[in-house]
């Protein structure tokens, strides 16, 4: 039977001038590079809602990215963006005016380890024995790997915000 184990949940926030398109592209590139990309239809933008409020936008984006290890183990990374008051602005960089964005952004990260993601086991007793006795160490190693990978992406986003002084 399918089983999902929550490994980590965290969020980061930023407010100020930043390039939303660059943030979006960098995060998507990181996921692709780490094996959460589209080549196996393992990435989905589940939600994209954009609301115009005067001269600014409110945007909500929800991603689901899966990484498949084998017939039994997969990872799921859920990422949700909440962007408030997003406006296009001009900033000066190295003497040139360039387009950028200004607003408030919150990004939430949730990571889960999925066991029997193909739902092939019919006996929960047999599966518990398999998980707790036979592959327990491998499950713990996968949990550690997923935790570390999620924190690497989280740190990349924080560095991006720091680069822009957000």
GROMACS .gro file of N, CA and C in nm:
model
  498
    1UNK      N    1   0.084  -0.118   0.000
    1UNK     CA    2   0.000   0.000   0.000
    1UNK      C    3   0.089   0.124   0.000
    2UNK      N    4   0.043   0.226  -0.070
    2UNK     CA    5   0.118   0.351  -0.076
    2UNK      C    6   0.134   0.409   0.064
    3UNK      N    7   0.254   0.464   0.088
    3UNK     CA    8   0.281   0.530   0.215
    3UNK      C    9   0.367   0.652   0.188
    4UNK      N   10   0.327   0.767   0.242
    4UNK     CA   11   0.406   0.889   0.229
    4UNK      C   12   0.453   0.932   0.367
    5UNK      N   13   0.582   0.959   0.378
    5UNK     CA   14   0.642   1.002   0.503
    5UNK      C   15   0.688   1.146   0.486
    6UNK      N   16   0.632   1.235   0.566
    6UNK     CA   17   0.674   1.375   0.560
    6UNK      C   18   0.815   1.387   0.616
    7UNK      N   19   0.904   1.447   0.538
    7UNK     CA   20   1.045   1.456   0.577
    7UNK      C   21   1.079   1.596   0.628
    8UNK      N   22   1.032   1.698   0.559
    8UNK     CA   23   1.063   1.835   0.602
    8UNK      C   24   0.959   1.931   0.545
    9UNK      N   25   0.934   2.037   0.621
    9UNK     CA   26   0.844   2.144   0.580
    9UNK      C   27   0.903   2.274   0.630
   10UNK      N   28   0.921   2.371   0.541
   10UNK     CA   29   0.980   2.499   0.580
   10UNK      C   30   0.937   2.608   0.483
   11UNK      N   31   0.966   2.732   0.521
   11UNK     CA   32   0.932   2.842   0.432
   11UNK      C   33   1.035   2.952   0.446
   12UNK      N   34   1.041   3.036   0.345
   12UNK     CA   35   1.126   3.154   0.347
   12UNK      C   36   1.046   3.270   0.288
   13UNK      N   37   1.081   3.390   0.329
   13UNK     CA   38   1.011   3.509   0.282
   13UNK      C   39   1.112   3.613   0.236
   14UNK      N   40   1.065   3.698   0.147
   14UNK     CA   41   1.145   3.810   0.102
   14UNK      C   42   1.054   3.924   0.063
   15UNK      N   43   1.107   4.046   0.076
   15UNK     CA   44   1.029   4.165   0.039
   15UNK      C   45   1.126   4.268  -0.016
   16UNK      N   46   1.093   4.317  -0.136
   16UNK     CA   47   1.180   4.417  -0.197
   16UNK      C   48   1.187   4.399  -0.347
   17UNK      N   49   1.299   4.441  -0.405
   17UNK     CA   50   1.320   4.434  -0.549
   17UNK      C   51   1.394   4.305  -0.582
   18UNK      N   52   1.339   4.227  -0.673
   18UNK     CA   53   1.399   4.103  -0.719
   18UNK      C   54   1.343   4.071  -0.857
   19UNK      N   55   1.403   3.976  -0.925
   19UNK     CA   56   1.357   3.937  -1.058
   19UNK      C   57   1.278   3.807  -1.046
   20UNK      N   58   1.147   3.816  -1.053
   20UNK     CA   59   1.060   3.699  -1.036
   20UNK      C   60   1.085   3.595  -1.143
   21UNK      N   61   1.104   3.637  -1.266
   21UNK     CA   62   1.128   3.541  -1.375
   21UNK      C   63   1.258   3.464  -1.351
   22UNK      N   64   1.360   3.533  -1.303
   22UNK     CA   65   1.488   3.468  -1.274
   22UNK      C   66   1.474   3.368  -1.159
   23UNK      N   67   1.402   3.405  -1.055
   23UNK     CA   68   1.378   3.314  -0.943
   23UNK      C   69   1.307   3.188  -0.991
   24UNK      N   70   1.201   3.207  -1.067
   24UNK     CA   71   1.122   3.096  -1.121
   24UNK      C   72   1.209   3.003  -1.206
   25UNK      N   73   1.286   3.062  -1.298
   25UNK     CA   74   1.370   2.983  -1.388
   25UNK      C   75   1.482   2.910  -1.314
   26UNK      N   76   1.544   2.979  -1.217
   26UNK     CA   77   1.653   2.916  -1.141
   26UNK      C   78   1.603   2.796  -1.061
   27UNK      N   79   1.487   2.811  -0.999
   27UNK     CA   80   1.432   2.700  -0.920
   27UNK      C   81   1.394   2.584  -1.011
   28UNK      N   82   1.333   2.613  -1.124
   28UNK     CA   83   1.294   2.508  -1.218
   28UNK      C   84   1.418   2.437  -1.274
   29UNK      N   85   1.521   2.514  -1.305
   29UNK     CA   86   1.646   2.456  -1.354
   29UNK      C   87   1.707   2.365  -1.248
   30UNK      N   88   1.708   2.408  -1.121
   30UNK     CA   89   1.763   2.326  -1.013
   30UNK      C   90   1.688   2.194  -1.004
   31UNK      N   91   1.556   2.200  -1.008
   31UNK     CA   92   1.476   2.077  -1.001
   31UNK      C   93   1.506   1.985  -1.119
   32UNK      N   94   1.516   2.041  -1.239
   32UNK     CA   95   1.550   1.961  -1.358
   32UNK      C   96   1.687   1.894  -1.340
   33UNK      N   97   1.785   1.973  -1.296
   33UNK     CA   98   1.921   1.924  -1.280
   33UNK      C   99   1.929   1.812  -1.175
   34UNK      N  100   1.845   1.819  -1.072
   34UNK     CA  101   1.844   1.719  -0.966
   34UNK      C  102   1.759   1.597  -0.999
   35UNK      N  103   1.700   1.593  -1.117
   35UNK     CA  104   1.623   1.476  -1.157
   35UNK      C  105   1.474   1.486  -1.131
   36UNK      N  106   1.425   1.607  -1.100
   36UNK     CA  107   1.282   1.627  -1.079
   36UNK      C  108   1.217   1.688  -1.203
   37UNK      N  109   1.281   1.675  -1.317
   37UNK     CA  110   1.237   1.743  -1.438
   37UNK      C  111   1.130   1.672  -1.516
   38UNK      N  112   1.107   1.719  -1.637
   38UNK     CA  113   0.996   1.674  -1.720
   38UNK      C  114   1.023   1.546  -1.799
   39UNK      N  115   1.147   1.499  -1.804
   39UNK     CA  116   1.177   1.386  -1.893
   39UNK      C  117   1.094   1.262  -1.860
   40UNK      N  118   1.044   1.250  -1.740
   40UNK     CA  119   0.956   1.137  -1.705
   40UNK      C  120   0.818   1.186  -1.660
   41UNK      N  121   0.784   1.307  -1.696
   41UNK     CA  122   0.656   1.367  -1.655
   41UNK      C  123   0.645   1.372  -1.503
   42UNK      N  124   0.758   1.405  -1.437
   42UNK     CA  125   0.761   1.407  -1.291
   42UNK      C  126   0.748   1.548  -1.233
   43UNK      N  127   0.732   1.648  -1.318
   43UNK     CA  128   0.714   1.785  -1.271
   43UNK      C  129   0.578   1.836  -1.318
   44UNK      N  130   0.503   1.896  -1.224
   44UNK     CA  131   0.374   1.954  -1.261
   44UNK      C  132   0.359   2.090  -1.196
   45UNK      N  133   0.315   2.186  -1.274
   45UNK     CA  134   0.271   2.311  -1.215
   45UNK      C  135   0.122   2.291  -1.191
   46UNK      N  136   0.088   2.256  -1.068
   46UNK     CA  137  -0.050   2.220  -1.035
   46UNK      C  138  -0.142   2.341  -1.029
   47UNK      N  139  -0.085   2.456  -0.999
   47UNK     CA  140  -0.170   2.574  -0.984
   47UNK      C  141  -0.093   2.698  -1.024
   48UNK      N  142  -0.159   2.786  -1.098
   48UNK     CA  143  -0.107   2.919  -1.128
   48UNK      C  144  -0.226   3.013  -1.131
   49UNK      N  145  -0.233   3.098  -1.031
   49UNK     CA  146  -0.343   3.194  -1.022
   49UNK      C  147  -0.282   3.333  -1.012
   50UNK      N  148  -0.326   3.421  -1.101
   50UNK     CA  149  -0.277   3.558  -1.103
   50UNK      C  150  -0.397   3.652  -1.092
   51UNK      N  151  -0.391   3.740  -0.993
   51UNK     CA  152  -0.496   3.839  -0.973
   51UNK      C  153  -0.436   3.978  -0.985
   52UNK      N  154  -0.502   4.063  -1.060
   52UNK     CA  155  -0.456   4.201  -1.075
   52UNK      C  156  -0.528   4.287  -0.971
   53UNK      N  157  -0.449   4.358  -0.893
   53UNK     CA  158  -0.501   4.449  -0.790
   53UNK      C  159  -0.443   4.587  -0.818
   54UNK      N  160  -0.516   4.668  -0.892
   54UNK     CA  161  -0.464   4.800  -0.928
   54UNK      C  162  -0.345   4.787  -1.020
   55UNK      N  163  -0.231   4.841  -0.977
   55UNK     CA  164  -0.110   4.834  -1.061
   55UNK      C  165  -0.017   4.720  -1.017
   56UNK      N  166  -0.066   4.631  -0.933
   56UNK     CA  167   0.018   4.519  -0.889
   56UNK      C  168  -0.056   4.386  -0.907
   57UNK      N  169   0.017   4.278  -0.885
   57UNK     CA  170  -0.040   4.144  -0.902
   57UNK      C  171  -0.023   4.063  -0.773
   58UNK      N  172  -0.116   3.972  -0.755
   58UNK     CA  173  -0.105   3.868  -0.654
   58UNK      C  174  -0.095   3.738  -0.732
   59UNK      N  175   0.005   3.657  -0.699
   59UNK     CA  176   0.025   3.533  -0.773
   59UNK      C  177   0.041   3.418  -0.673
   60UNK      N  178  -0.024   3.307  -0.705
   60UNK     CA  179  -0.004   3.184  -0.629
   60UNK      C  180   0.034   3.075  -0.730
   61UNK      N  181   0.146   3.009  -0.701
   61UNK     CA  182   0.195   2.902  -0.787
   61UNK      C  183   0.222   2.780  -0.699
   62UNK      N  184   0.178   2.664  -0.746
   62UNK     CA  185   0.207   2.541  -0.672
   62UNK      C  186   0.270   2.439  -0.767
   63UNK      N  187   0.389   2.392  -0.728
   63UNK     CA  188   0.460   2.291  -0.805
   63UNK      C  189   0.460   2.159  -0.729
   64UNK      N  190   0.461   2.052  -0.804
   64UNK     CA  191   0.484   1.918  -0.750
   64UNK      C  192   0.590   1.854  -0.837
   65UNK      N  193   0.700   1.817  -0.773
   65UNK     CA  194   0.811   1.757  -0.845
   65UNK      C  195   0.845   1.623  -0.781
   66UNK      N  196   0.843   1.518  -0.862
   66UNK     CA  197   0.873   1.384  -0.813
   66UNK      C  198   1.006   1.336  -0.870
   67UNK      N  199   1.076   1.259  -0.789
   67UNK     CA  200   1.198   1.193  -0.834
   67UNK      C  201   1.183   1.045  -0.803
   68UNK      N  202   1.192   0.966  -0.907
   68UNK     CA  203   1.170   0.822  -0.894
   68UNK      C  204   1.305   0.751  -0.882
   69UNK      N  205   1.319   0.670  -0.777
   69UNK     CA  206   1.443   0.595  -0.757
   69UNK      C  207   1.432   0.452  -0.808
   70UNK      N  208   1.321   0.391  -0.779
   70UNK     CA  209   1.301   0.253  -0.824
   70UNK      C  210   1.150   0.224  -0.818
   71UNK      N  211   1.114   0.099  -0.832
   71UNK     CA  212   0.973   0.060  -0.833
   71UNK      C  213   0.905   0.083  -0.697
   72UNK      N  214   0.985   0.105  -0.593
   72UNK     CA  215   0.929   0.115  -0.459
   72UNK      C  216   0.942   0.254  -0.396
   73UNK      N  217   1.050   0.325  -0.426
   73UNK     CA  218   1.081   0.452  -0.359
   73UNK      C  219   1.078   0.569  -0.457
   74UNK      N  220   1.011   0.677  -0.415
   74UNK     CA  221   1.016   0.804  -0.489
   74UNK      C  222   1.012   0.918  -0.388
   75UNK      N  223   1.054   1.036  -0.434
   75UNK     CA  224   1.048   1.158  -0.353
   75UNK      C  225   0.944   1.250  -0.416
   76UNK      N  226   0.879   1.329  -0.332
   76UNK     CA  227   0.791   1.435  -0.381
   76UNK      C  228   0.830   1.564  -0.310
   77UNK      N  229   0.858   1.666  -0.391
   77UNK     CA  230   0.885   1.798  -0.337
   77UNK      C  231   0.770   1.889  -0.379
   78UNK      N  232   0.701   1.945  -0.282
   78UNK     CA  233   0.595   2.040  -0.308
   78UNK      C  234   0.646   2.180  -0.280
   79UNK      N  235   0.628   2.270  -0.374
   79UNK     CA  236   0.675   2.408  -0.358
   79UNK      C  237   0.559   2.501  -0.391
   80UNK      N  238   0.530   2.591  -0.300
   80UNK     CA  239   0.422   2.687  -0.320
   80UNK      C  240   0.476   2.828  -0.306
   81UNK      N  241   0.446   2.911  -0.405
   81UNK     CA  242   0.485   3.052  -0.405
   81UNK      C  243   0.361   3.135  -0.374
   82UNK      N  244   0.374   3.232  -0.286
   82UNK     CA  245   0.272   3.333  -0.263
   82UNK      C  246   0.341   3.467  -0.287
   83UNK      N  247   0.296   3.540  -0.388
   83UNK     CA  248   0.356   3.668  -0.423
   83UNK      C  249   0.249   3.776  -0.409
   84UNK      N  250   0.280   3.878  -0.330
   84UNK     CA  251   0.185   3.987  -0.306
   84UNK      C  252   0.245   4.119  -0.355
   85UNK      N  253   0.160   4.202  -0.413
   85UNK     CA  254   0.202   4.336  -0.454
   85UNK      C  255   0.313   4.338  -0.557
   86UNK      N  256   0.314   4.243  -0.647
   86UNK     CA  257   0.421   4.234  -0.748
   86UNK      C  258   0.401   4.343  -0.852
   87UNK      N  259   0.504   4.425  -0.867
   87UNK     CA  260   0.501   4.533  -0.966
   87UNK      C  261   0.627   4.527  -1.049
   88UNK      N  262   0.614   4.573  -1.172
   88UNK     CA  263   0.733   4.588  -1.255
   88UNK      C  264   0.797   4.722  -1.223
   89UNK      N  265   0.930   4.720  -1.204
   89UNK     CA  266   1.004   4.841  -1.172
   89UNK      C  267   1.131   4.846  -1.257
   90UNK      N  268   1.189   4.963  -1.267
   90UNK     CA  269   1.316   4.982  -1.334
   90UNK      C  270   1.422   5.004  -1.227
   91UNK      N  271   1.534   4.932  -1.237
   91UNK     CA  272   1.645   4.951  -1.144
   91UNK      C  273   1.771   4.978  -1.225
   92UNK      N  274   1.864   5.048  -1.162
   92UNK     CA  275   1.989   5.078  -1.230
   92UNK      C  276   2.095   4.980  -1.184
   93UNK      N  277   2.157   4.914  -1.282
   93UNK     CA  278   2.262   4.817  -1.252
   93UNK      C  279   2.378   4.843  -1.347
   94UNK      N  280   2.493   4.874  -1.290
   94UNK     CA  281   2.613   4.904  -1.368
   94UNK      C  282   2.587   5.014  -1.470
   95UNK      N  283   2.513   5.116  -1.428
   95UNK     CA  284   2.485   5.230  -1.514
   95UNK      C  285   2.375   5.211  -1.616
   96UNK      N  286   2.311   5.095  -1.616
   96UNK     CA  287   2.205   5.068  -1.712
   96UNK      C  288   2.075   5.044  -1.638
   97UNK      N  289   1.965   5.090  -1.697
   97UNK     CA  290   1.833   5.063  -1.639
   97UNK      C  291   1.783   4.929  -1.691
   98UNK      N  292   1.743   4.846  -1.598
   98UNK     CA  293   1.690   4.715  -1.637
   98UNK      C  294   1.556   4.693  -1.568
   99UNK      N  295   1.473   4.612  -1.630
   99UNK     CA  296   1.343   4.579  -1.573
   99UNK      C  297   1.358   4.474  -1.463
  100UNK      N  298   1.281   4.492  -1.357
  100UNK     CA  299   1.283   4.398  -1.246
  100UNK      C  300   1.144   4.398  -1.183
  101UNK      N  301   1.133   4.339  -1.068
  101UNK     CA  302   1.006   4.334  -0.995
  101UNK      C  303   1.025   4.380  -0.852
  102UNK      N  304   0.917   4.423  -0.795
  102UNK     CA  305   0.916   4.460  -0.654
  102UNK      C  306   0.792   4.398  -0.593
  103UNK      N  307   0.808   4.340  -0.476
  103UNK     CA  308   0.693   4.278  -0.411
  103UNK      C  309   0.736   4.198  -0.291
  104UNK      N  310   0.641   4.122  -0.243
  104UNK     CA  311   0.661   4.038  -0.125
  104UNK      C  312   0.638   3.893  -0.169
  105UNK      N  313   0.730   3.805  -0.132
  105UNK     CA  314   0.718   3.665  -0.174
  105UNK      C  315   0.742   3.572  -0.054
  106UNK      N  316   0.661   3.468  -0.049
  106UNK     CA  317   0.680   3.361   0.049
  106UNK      C  318   0.683   3.231  -0.030
  107UNK      N  319   0.782   3.148   0.000
  107UNK     CA  320   0.793   3.019  -0.068
  107UNK      C  321   0.795   2.910   0.038
  108UNK      N  322   0.704   2.814   0.023
  108UNK     CA  323   0.694   2.701   0.115
  108UNK      C  324   0.744   2.574   0.047
  109UNK      N  325   0.821   2.497   0.121
  109UNK     CA  326   0.878   2.372   0.072
  109UNK      C  327   0.826   2.258   0.160
  110UNK      N  328   0.777   2.153   0.096
  110UNK     CA  329   0.735   2.032   0.166
  110UNK      C  330   0.793   1.915   0.091
  111UNK      N  331   0.857   1.825   0.165
  111UNK     CA  332   0.918   1.709   0.101
  111UNK      C  333   0.867   1.581   0.166
  112UNK      N  334   0.835   1.483   0.081
  112UNK     CA  335   0.782   1.355   0.128
  112UNK      C  336   0.857   1.241   0.061
  113UNK      N  337   0.878   1.136   0.139
  113UNK     CA  338   0.932   1.012   0.088
  113UNK      C  339   0.814   0.919   0.063
  114UNK      N  340   0.804   0.867  -0.057
  114UNK     CA  341   0.693   0.779  -0.094
  114UNK      C  342   0.742   0.635  -0.104
  115UNK      N  343   0.674   0.547  -0.034
  115UNK     CA  344   0.706   0.404  -0.038
  115UNK      C  345   0.593   0.332  -0.108
  116UNK      N  346   0.628   0.236  -0.189
  116UNK     CA  347   0.532   0.161  -0.270
  116UNK      C  348   0.445   0.257  -0.352
  117UNK      N  349   0.511   0.352  -0.416
  117UNK     CA  350   0.440   0.455  -0.491
  117UNK      C  351   0.360   0.399  -0.608
  118UNK      N  352   0.394   0.279  -0.653
  118UNK     CA  353   0.316   0.216  -0.760
  118UNK      C  354   0.201   0.132  -0.704
  119UNK      N  355   0.191   0.125  -0.574
  119UNK     CA  356   0.082   0.055  -0.504
  119UNK      C  357   0.073  -0.093  -0.544
  120UNK      N  358   0.188  -0.162  -0.535
  120UNK     CA  359   0.192  -0.304  -0.572
  120UNK      C  360   0.173  -0.398  -0.453
  121UNK      N  361   0.206  -0.351  -0.331
  121UNK     CA  362   0.192  -0.437  -0.214
  121UNK      C  363   0.047  -0.442  -0.172
  122UNK      N  364  -0.003  -0.560  -0.150
  122UNK     CA  365  -0.143  -0.575  -0.109
  122UNK      C  366  -0.155  -0.603   0.041
  123UNK      N  367  -0.048  -0.655   0.102
  123UNK     CA  368  -0.050  -0.690   0.244
  123UNK      C  369   0.026  -0.584   0.325
  124UNK      N  370  -0.042  -0.518   0.414
  124UNK     CA  371   0.024  -0.417   0.497
  124UNK      C  372   0.121  -0.482   0.596
  125UNK      N  373   0.092  -0.604   0.640
  125UNK     CA  374   0.180  -0.674   0.733
  125UNK      C  375   0.313  -0.705   0.665
  126UNK      N  376   0.307  -0.760   0.545
  126UNK     CA  377   0.429  -0.791   0.470
  126UNK      C  378   0.508  -0.664   0.441
  127UNK      N  379   0.437  -0.559   0.408
  127UNK     CA  380   0.504  -0.433   0.377
  127UNK      C  381   0.572  -0.376   0.501
  128UNK      N  382   0.506  -0.382   0.616
  128UNK     CA  383   0.567  -0.334   0.741
  128UNK      C  384   0.694  -0.411   0.773
  129UNK      N  385   0.691  -0.542   0.756
  129UNK     CA  386   0.810  -0.623   0.779
  129UNK      C  387   0.922  -0.581   0.683
  130UNK      N  388   0.888  -0.564   0.557
  130UNK     CA  389   0.985  -0.521   0.456
  130UNK      C  390   1.045  -0.385   0.493
  131UNK      N  391   0.958  -0.288   0.528
  131UNK     CA  392   1.006  -0.153   0.561
  131UNK      C  393   1.087  -0.149   0.690
  132UNK      N  394   1.040  -0.218   0.793
  132UNK     CA  395   1.101  -0.206   0.926
  132UNK      C  396   1.219  -0.299   0.950
  133UNK      N  397   1.228  -0.407   0.876
  133UNK     CA  398   1.338  -0.502   0.898
  133UNK      C  399   1.435  -0.511   0.781
  134UNK      N  400   1.383  -0.517   0.663
  134UNK     CA  401   1.469  -0.544   0.548
  134UNK      C  402   1.534  -0.416   0.492
  135UNK      N  403   1.455  -0.311   0.471
  135UNK     CA  404   1.512  -0.190   0.408
  135UNK      C  405   1.509  -0.068   0.500
  136UNK      N  406   1.500  -0.088   0.629
  136UNK     CA  407   1.493   0.025   0.723
  136UNK      C  408   1.609   0.124   0.703
  137UNK      N  409   1.732   0.074   0.692
  137UNK     CA  410   1.848   0.161   0.674
  137UNK      C  411   1.842   0.238   0.543
  138UNK      N  412   1.793   0.174   0.438
  138UNK     CA  413   1.779   0.242   0.309
  138UNK      C  414   1.674   0.353   0.317
  139UNK      N  415   1.565   0.327   0.389
  139UNK     CA  416   1.461   0.429   0.406
  139UNK      C  417   1.518   0.549   0.480
  140UNK      N  418   1.594   0.523   0.587
  140UNK     CA  419   1.656   0.633   0.662
  140UNK      C  420   1.754   0.711   0.574
  141UNK      N  421   1.829   0.641   0.491
  141UNK     CA  422   1.923   0.709   0.400
  141UNK      C  423   1.847   0.796   0.300
  142UNK      N  424   1.735   0.746   0.249
  142UNK     CA  425   1.653   0.825   0.157
  142UNK      C  426   1.596   0.949   0.227
  143UNK      N  427   1.551   0.933   0.351
  143UNK     CA  428   1.497   1.047   0.426
  143UNK      C  429   1.605   1.154   0.444
  144UNK      N  430   1.726   1.111   0.477
  144UNK     CA  431   1.837   1.205   0.495
  144UNK      C  432   1.870   1.275   0.364
  145UNK      N  433   1.874   1.198   0.254
  145UNK     CA  434   1.904   1.256   0.124
  145UNK      C  435   1.800   1.359   0.084
  146UNK      N  436   1.674   1.326   0.099
  146UNK     CA  437   1.566   1.419   0.063
  146UNK      C  438   1.570   1.543   0.150
  147UNK      N  439   1.592   1.526   0.278
  147UNK     CA  440   1.604   1.639   0.371
  147UNK      C  441   1.717   1.732   0.325
  148UNK      N  442   1.834   1.675   0.295
  148UNK     CA  443   1.948   1.755   0.251
  148UNK      C  444   1.922   1.825   0.119
  149UNK      N  445   1.861   1.755   0.024
  149UNK     CA  446   1.832   1.815  -0.107
  149UNK      C  447   1.734   1.932  -0.093
  150UNK      N  448   1.634   1.915  -0.009
  150UNK     CA  449   1.536   2.021   0.012
  150UNK      C  450   1.604   2.144   0.074
  151UNK      N  451   1.693   2.121   0.169
  151UNK     CA  452   1.764   2.232   0.230
  151UNK      C  453   1.858   2.300   0.131
  152UNK      N  454   1.916   2.227   0.039
  152UNK     CA  455   2.002   2.289  -0.062
  152UNK      C  456   1.919   2.385  -0.147
  153UNK      N  457   1.802   2.342  -0.191
  153UNK     CA  458   1.715   2.431  -0.270
  153UNK      C  459   1.671   2.551  -0.187
  154UNK      N  460   1.632   2.527  -0.064
  154UNK     CA  461   1.593   2.635   0.029
  154UNK      C  462   1.708   2.736   0.042
  155UNK      N  463   1.830   2.687   0.061
  155UNK     CA  464   1.946   2.776   0.073
  155UNK      C  465   1.972   2.854  -0.056
  156UNK      N  466   1.951   2.789  -0.170
  156UNK     CA  467   1.968   2.858  -0.299
  156UNK      C  468   1.870   2.975  -0.310
  157UNK      N  469   1.747   2.954  -0.268
  157UNK     CA  470   1.647   3.061  -0.272
  157UNK      C  471   1.686   3.173  -0.177
  158UNK      N  472   1.731   3.139  -0.057
  158UNK     CA  473   1.774   3.240   0.039
  158UNK      C  474   1.893   3.321  -0.016
  159UNK      N  475   1.987   3.254  -0.082
  159UNK     CA  476   2.101   3.324  -0.142
  159UNK      C  477   2.053   3.417  -0.253
  160UNK      N  478   1.955   3.372  -0.330
  160UNK     CA  479   1.898   3.456  -0.435
  160UNK      C  480   1.841   3.583  -0.374
  161UNK      N  481   1.763   3.569  -0.266
  161UNK     CA  482   1.705   3.685  -0.198
  161UNK      C  483   1.816   3.776  -0.143
  162UNK      N  484   1.921   3.718  -0.085
  162UNK     CA  485   2.031   3.797  -0.031
  162UNK      C  486   2.102   3.874  -0.141
  163UNK      N  487   2.116   3.810  -0.258
  163UNK     CA  488   2.181   3.875  -0.372
  163UNK      C  489   2.106   4.003  -0.410
  164UNK      N  490   1.975   4.000  -0.399
  164UNK     CA  491   1.893   4.117  -0.432
  164UNK      C  492   1.868   4.205  -0.310
  165UNK      N  493   1.915   4.164  -0.194
  165UNK     CA  494   1.892   4.241  -0.072
  165UNK      C  495   1.748   4.235  -0.026
  166UNK      N  496   1.682   4.126  -0.056
  166UNK     CA  497   1.541   4.108  -0.021
  166UNK      C  498   1.531   4.046   0.117
   0.00000   0.00000   0.00000
